[in-house]
């Protein structure tokens, strides 16, 4: 069971009590600006159950971001295998996050992302971690850049799971970070200070 601690957060495995947060993040139009649909409560619960079953079979966890100061769950983050062959390699590992809108602009996604990169490279001994997002999702792209990932324009692609009804969401960009690059970055500069 993975538990990761940062200066302001505890990243812990999902619990049954996180079902309400998952529904909130699956139905909030602001959070889902770059997704083609919002989920009903029934659909969100079904997906939550599927994720729980997949996690129990995999070597990766979908982690809940909780505030240290009061234990409030504010979002999800984790490492996963995106299953987008042949667009992405079969062994690709993706980092991602989704936070409640009321907790945006406080550096929590970057703080969690930095900790997950360390977990991926030091504990799981991964060779590379990637991240993908809709081409104009500037909030997500800014987090990728802040945590040290670099854009790989040659890897940009049209996401095959985006329906024809949402062509503006089809183009995705690819960011990468290798273990060697991550280690070089850590030698060159300390992890940047987080917002207070």
mmCIF file of C-alpha atoms in Angstrom:
data_model
loop_
_atom_site.group_PDB
_atom_site.id
_atom_site.type_symbol
_atom_site.label_atom_id
_atom_site.label_comp_id
_atom_site.label_asym_id
_atom_site.label_seq_id
_atom_site.Cartn_x
_atom_site.Cartn_y
_atom_site.Cartn_z
ATOM 1 C CA UNK A 1 0.000 0.000 0.000
ATOM 2 C CA UNK A 2 1.478 3.327 -1.108
ATOM 3 C CA UNK A 3 1.422 6.333 1.228
ATOM 4 C CA UNK A 4 3.410 9.423 0.275
ATOM 5 C CA UNK A 5 3.897 12.473 2.463
ATOM 6 C CA UNK A 6 4.753 15.993 1.256
ATOM 7 C CA UNK A 7 5.015 19.259 3.196
ATOM 8 C CA UNK A 8 1.265 19.901 2.958
ATOM 9 C CA UNK A 9 -0.273 16.652 1.712
ATOM 10 C CA UNK A 10 -0.666 12.983 2.424
ATOM 11 C CA UNK A 11 -1.241 10.833 -0.659
ATOM 12 C CA UNK A 12 -3.001 7.649 0.377
ATOM 13 C CA UNK A 13 -4.945 4.817 -1.280
ATOM 14 C CA UNK A 14 -8.642 5.254 -2.078
ATOM 15 C CA UNK A 15 -11.247 4.331 0.495
ATOM 16 C CA UNK A 16 -14.954 3.763 0.211
ATOM 17 C CA UNK A 17 -15.433 7.192 1.800
ATOM 18 C CA UNK A 18 -13.776 8.805 -1.269
ATOM 19 C CA UNK A 19 -16.709 7.875 -3.493
ATOM 20 C CA UNK A 20 -18.348 11.296 -3.027
ATOM 21 C CA UNK A 21 -15.156 13.114 -4.023
ATOM 22 C CA UNK A 22 -14.835 10.927 -7.116
ATOM 23 C CA UNK A 23 -18.389 11.846 -8.130
ATOM 24 C CA UNK A 24 -17.690 15.545 -7.534
ATOM 25 C CA UNK A 25 -14.636 15.432 -9.796
ATOM 26 C CA UNK A 26 -16.516 13.382 -12.397
ATOM 27 C CA UNK A 27 -19.403 15.837 -12.662
ATOM 28 C CA UNK A 28 -18.011 19.346 -12.047
ATOM 29 C CA UNK A 29 -18.020 21.258 -15.368
ATOM 30 C CA UNK A 30 -14.970 23.329 -14.373
ATOM 31 C CA UNK A 31 -12.890 20.261 -13.508
ATOM 32 C CA UNK A 32 -14.061 18.535 -16.703
ATOM 33 C CA UNK A 33 -13.515 21.437 -19.091
ATOM 34 C CA UNK A 34 -11.194 19.268 -21.203
ATOM 35 C CA UNK A 35 -13.183 16.030 -21.002
ATOM 36 C CA UNK A 36 -15.954 15.095 -23.461
ATOM 37 C CA UNK A 37 -18.598 14.217 -20.848
ATOM 38 C CA UNK A 38 -19.692 14.443 -17.233
ATOM 39 C CA UNK A 39 -20.772 11.360 -15.292
ATOM 40 C CA UNK A 40 -24.011 10.724 -13.476
ATOM 41 C CA UNK A 41 -23.773 9.489 -9.897
ATOM 42 C CA UNK A 42 -24.525 5.956 -11.069
ATOM 43 C CA UNK A 43 -21.833 6.081 -13.763
ATOM 44 C CA UNK A 44 -19.278 7.611 -11.389
ATOM 45 C CA UNK A 45 -19.929 4.887 -8.807
ATOM 46 C CA UNK A 46 -19.513 2.189 -11.463
ATOM 47 C CA UNK A 47 -16.181 3.650 -12.621
ATOM 48 C CA UNK A 48 -15.023 4.014 -9.008
ATOM 49 C CA UNK A 49 -15.683 0.290 -8.516
ATOM 50 C CA UNK A 50 -13.822 -0.615 -11.718
ATOM 51 C CA UNK A 51 -10.801 1.493 -10.707
ATOM 52 C CA UNK A 52 -10.731 -0.192 -7.318
ATOM 53 C CA UNK A 53 -10.697 -3.631 -8.935
ATOM 54 C CA UNK A 54 -7.946 -2.656 -11.389
ATOM 55 C CA UNK A 55 -5.756 -1.181 -8.684
ATOM 56 C CA UNK A 56 -5.891 -4.366 -6.670
ATOM 57 C CA UNK A 57 -4.424 -6.220 -9.651
ATOM 58 C CA UNK A 58 -1.800 -3.646 -10.629
ATOM 59 C CA UNK A 59 1.474 -2.320 -9.252
ATOM 60 C CA UNK A 60 0.135 1.256 -9.212
ATOM 61 C CA UNK A 61 -2.284 3.099 -6.945
ATOM 62 C CA UNK A 62 -4.796 5.856 -7.564
ATOM 63 C CA UNK A 63 -3.969 8.022 -4.579
ATOM 64 C CA UNK A 64 -6.176 10.506 -2.768
ATOM 65 C CA UNK A 65 -4.625 13.875 -1.971
ATOM 66 C CA UNK A 66 -5.536 14.872 1.577
ATOM 67 C CA UNK A 67 -4.597 18.050 3.376
ATOM 68 C CA UNK A 68 -2.323 17.439 6.334
ATOM 69 C CA UNK A 69 -3.858 20.254 8.342
ATOM 70 C CA UNK A 70 -7.343 18.737 8.499
ATOM 71 C CA UNK A 71 -7.402 15.451 6.558
ATOM 72 C CA UNK A 72 -9.736 16.856 3.886
ATOM 73 C CA UNK A 73 -9.575 14.887 0.597
ATOM 74 C CA UNK A 74 -9.106 17.340 -2.275
ATOM 75 C CA UNK A 75 -8.353 15.242 -5.348
ATOM 76 C CA UNK A 76 -6.733 12.219 -6.934
ATOM 77 C CA UNK A 77 -3.296 11.636 -8.400
ATOM 78 C CA UNK A 78 -1.243 8.652 -9.391
ATOM 79 C CA UNK A 79 0.824 6.669 -11.835
ATOM 80 C CA UNK A 80 -0.963 4.456 -14.345
ATOM 81 C CA UNK A 81 -0.506 2.532 -17.573
ATOM 82 C CA UNK A 82 -2.473 4.413 -20.259
ATOM 83 C CA UNK A 83 -3.070 1.494 -22.680
ATOM 84 C CA UNK A 84 -2.824 3.553 -25.869
ATOM 85 C CA UNK A 85 -0.742 1.226 -28.020
ATOM 86 C CA UNK A 86 0.618 1.774 -30.623
ATOM 87 C CA UNK A 87 0.448 5.540 -29.976
ATOM 88 C CA UNK A 88 2.314 5.076 -26.702
ATOM 89 C CA UNK A 89 4.611 2.169 -25.844
ATOM 90 C CA UNK A 90 3.009 -0.798 -24.092
ATOM 91 C CA UNK A 91 5.112 -0.224 -20.975
ATOM 92 C CA UNK A 92 4.447 3.546 -20.745
ATOM 93 C CA UNK A 93 3.682 4.917 -17.279
ATOM 94 C CA UNK A 94 1.652 8.112 -17.041
ATOM 95 C CA UNK A 95 1.402 10.596 -14.186
ATOM 96 C CA UNK A 96 -1.892 12.404 -13.738
ATOM 97 C CA UNK A 97 -3.985 14.376 -11.264
ATOM 98 C CA UNK A 98 -7.456 15.821 -10.802
ATOM 99 C CA UNK A 99 -8.230 18.307 -8.035
ATOM 100 C CA UNK A 100 -11.438 19.900 -6.855
ATOM 101 C CA UNK A 101 -11.780 23.384 -8.349
ATOM 102 C CA UNK A 102 -11.937 24.985 -4.909
ATOM 103 C CA UNK A 103 -8.333 23.876 -4.322
ATOM 104 C CA UNK A 104 -6.825 25.110 -7.594
ATOM 105 C CA UNK A 105 -4.028 27.711 -7.744
ATOM 106 C CA UNK A 106 -2.388 26.639 -4.497
ATOM 107 C CA UNK A 107 0.354 24.396 -5.894
ATOM 108 C CA UNK A 108 -1.141 21.122 -4.685
ATOM 109 C CA UNK A 109 -0.972 19.371 -8.081
ATOM 110 C CA UNK A 110 2.698 20.307 -8.495
ATOM 111 C CA UNK A 111 3.479 19.213 -4.942
ATOM 112 C CA UNK A 112 1.812 15.842 -5.471
ATOM 113 C CA UNK A 113 3.350 15.459 -8.931
ATOM 114 C CA UNK A 114 6.858 16.109 -7.624
ATOM 115 C CA UNK A 115 6.386 13.480 -4.919
ATOM 116 C CA UNK A 116 4.980 10.948 -7.382
ATOM 117 C CA UNK A 117 7.918 11.416 -9.742
ATOM 118 C CA UNK A 118 10.272 10.674 -6.872
ATOM 119 C CA UNK A 119 8.226 7.605 -5.955
ATOM 120 C CA UNK A 120 8.229 6.433 -9.563
ATOM 121 C CA UNK A 121 11.944 6.854 -10.113
ATOM 122 C CA UNK A 122 13.287 5.900 -6.680
ATOM 123 C CA UNK A 123 10.837 3.290 -5.382
ATOM 124 C CA UNK A 124 9.415 1.773 -8.584
ATOM 125 C CA UNK A 125 12.718 2.297 -10.478
ATOM 126 C CA UNK A 126 10.944 3.426 -13.642
ATOM 127 C CA UNK A 127 13.025 4.527 -16.604
ATOM 128 C CA UNK A 128 10.594 7.187 -17.797
ATOM 129 C CA UNK A 129 7.293 8.802 -16.828
ATOM 130 C CA UNK A 130 5.027 10.563 -19.305
ATOM 131 C CA UNK A 131 2.002 12.822 -19.089
ATOM 132 C CA UNK A 132 -0.591 13.745 -21.702
ATOM 133 C CA UNK A 133 -3.235 16.459 -21.914
ATOM 134 C CA UNK A 134 -5.470 18.244 -24.398
ATOM 135 C CA UNK A 135 -3.261 20.662 -26.358
ATOM 136 C CA UNK A 136 -4.736 23.831 -24.817
ATOM 137 C CA UNK A 137 -5.237 22.629 -21.245
ATOM 138 C CA UNK A 138 -2.837 25.256 -19.945
ATOM 139 C CA UNK A 139 -3.352 24.406 -16.267
ATOM 140 C CA UNK A 140 -2.266 20.787 -16.768
ATOM 141 C CA UNK A 141 0.604 21.746 -19.074
ATOM 142 C CA UNK A 142 1.876 24.274 -16.517
ATOM 143 C CA UNK A 143 1.994 21.576 -13.845
ATOM 144 C CA UNK A 144 3.940 19.275 -16.168
ATOM 145 C CA UNK A 145 6.480 22.026 -16.782
ATOM 146 C CA UNK A 146 6.752 22.979 -13.095
ATOM 147 C CA UNK A 147 7.573 19.409 -12.094
ATOM 148 C CA UNK A 148 10.347 19.229 -14.690
ATOM 149 C CA UNK A 149 8.750 17.367 -17.575
ATOM 150 C CA UNK A 150 9.578 18.386 -21.142
ATOM 151 C CA UNK A 151 7.378 18.566 -24.196
ATOM 152 C CA UNK A 152 7.951 15.998 -26.954
ATOM 153 C CA UNK A 153 6.182 17.474 -30.015
ATOM 154 C CA UNK A 154 6.983 14.355 -32.055
ATOM 155 C CA UNK A 155 4.759 12.412 -29.666
ATOM 156 C CA UNK A 156 1.648 14.615 -29.991
ATOM 157 C CA UNK A 157 -1.381 12.660 -31.218
ATOM 158 C CA UNK A 158 -5.115 12.634 -31.803
ATOM 159 C CA UNK A 159 -6.678 10.698 -28.934
ATOM 160 C CA UNK A 160 -8.653 7.753 -30.354
ATOM 161 C CA UNK A 161 -11.167 7.735 -27.478
ATOM 162 C CA UNK A 162 -12.416 11.294 -28.039
ATOM 163 C CA UNK A 163 -15.769 11.201 -29.862
ATOM 164 C CA UNK A 164 -16.414 13.105 -33.094
ATOM 165 C CA UNK A 165 -18.770 15.384 -31.149
ATOM 166 C CA UNK A 166 -15.744 16.975 -29.410
ATOM 167 C CA UNK A 167 -13.072 17.534 -32.094
ATOM 168 C CA UNK A 168 -11.556 20.409 -30.076
ATOM 169 C CA UNK A 169 -10.472 17.884 -27.434
ATOM 170 C CA UNK A 170 -8.903 15.361 -29.779
ATOM 171 C CA UNK A 171 -5.362 16.765 -30.093
ATOM 172 C CA UNK A 172 -3.183 15.738 -27.159
ATOM 173 C CA UNK A 173 0.361 16.744 -26.341
ATOM 174 C CA UNK A 174 2.997 14.513 -24.773
ATOM 175 C CA UNK A 175 5.415 15.396 -21.990
ATOM 176 C CA UNK A 176 8.227 13.133 -20.812
ATOM 177 C CA UNK A 177 10.773 12.826 -18.055
ATOM 178 C CA UNK A 178 13.428 10.126 -17.906
ATOM 179 C CA UNK A 179 14.986 8.907 -14.687
ATOM 180 C CA UNK A 180 18.354 10.248 -15.861
ATOM 181 C CA UNK A 181 16.892 13.703 -16.591
ATOM 182 C CA UNK A 182 15.138 13.721 -13.215
ATOM 183 C CA UNK A 183 18.397 12.948 -11.415
ATOM 184 C CA UNK A 184 20.243 15.676 -13.343
ATOM 185 C CA UNK A 185 17.554 18.207 -12.442
ATOM 186 C CA UNK A 186 17.814 17.319 -8.763
ATOM 187 C CA UNK A 187 21.588 17.813 -8.839
ATOM 188 C CA UNK A 188 21.356 21.190 -10.604
ATOM 189 C CA UNK A 189 18.699 22.797 -8.452
ATOM 190 C CA UNK A 190 16.713 22.077 -5.324
ATOM 191 C CA UNK A 191 12.996 21.408 -5.564
ATOM 192 C CA UNK A 192 11.345 24.856 -5.856
ATOM 193 C CA UNK A 193 9.614 26.317 -2.819
ATOM 194 C CA UNK A 194 5.903 25.654 -2.678
ATOM 195 C CA UNK A 195 3.356 28.452 -2.303
ATOM 196 C CA UNK A 196 2.223 29.136 1.239
#
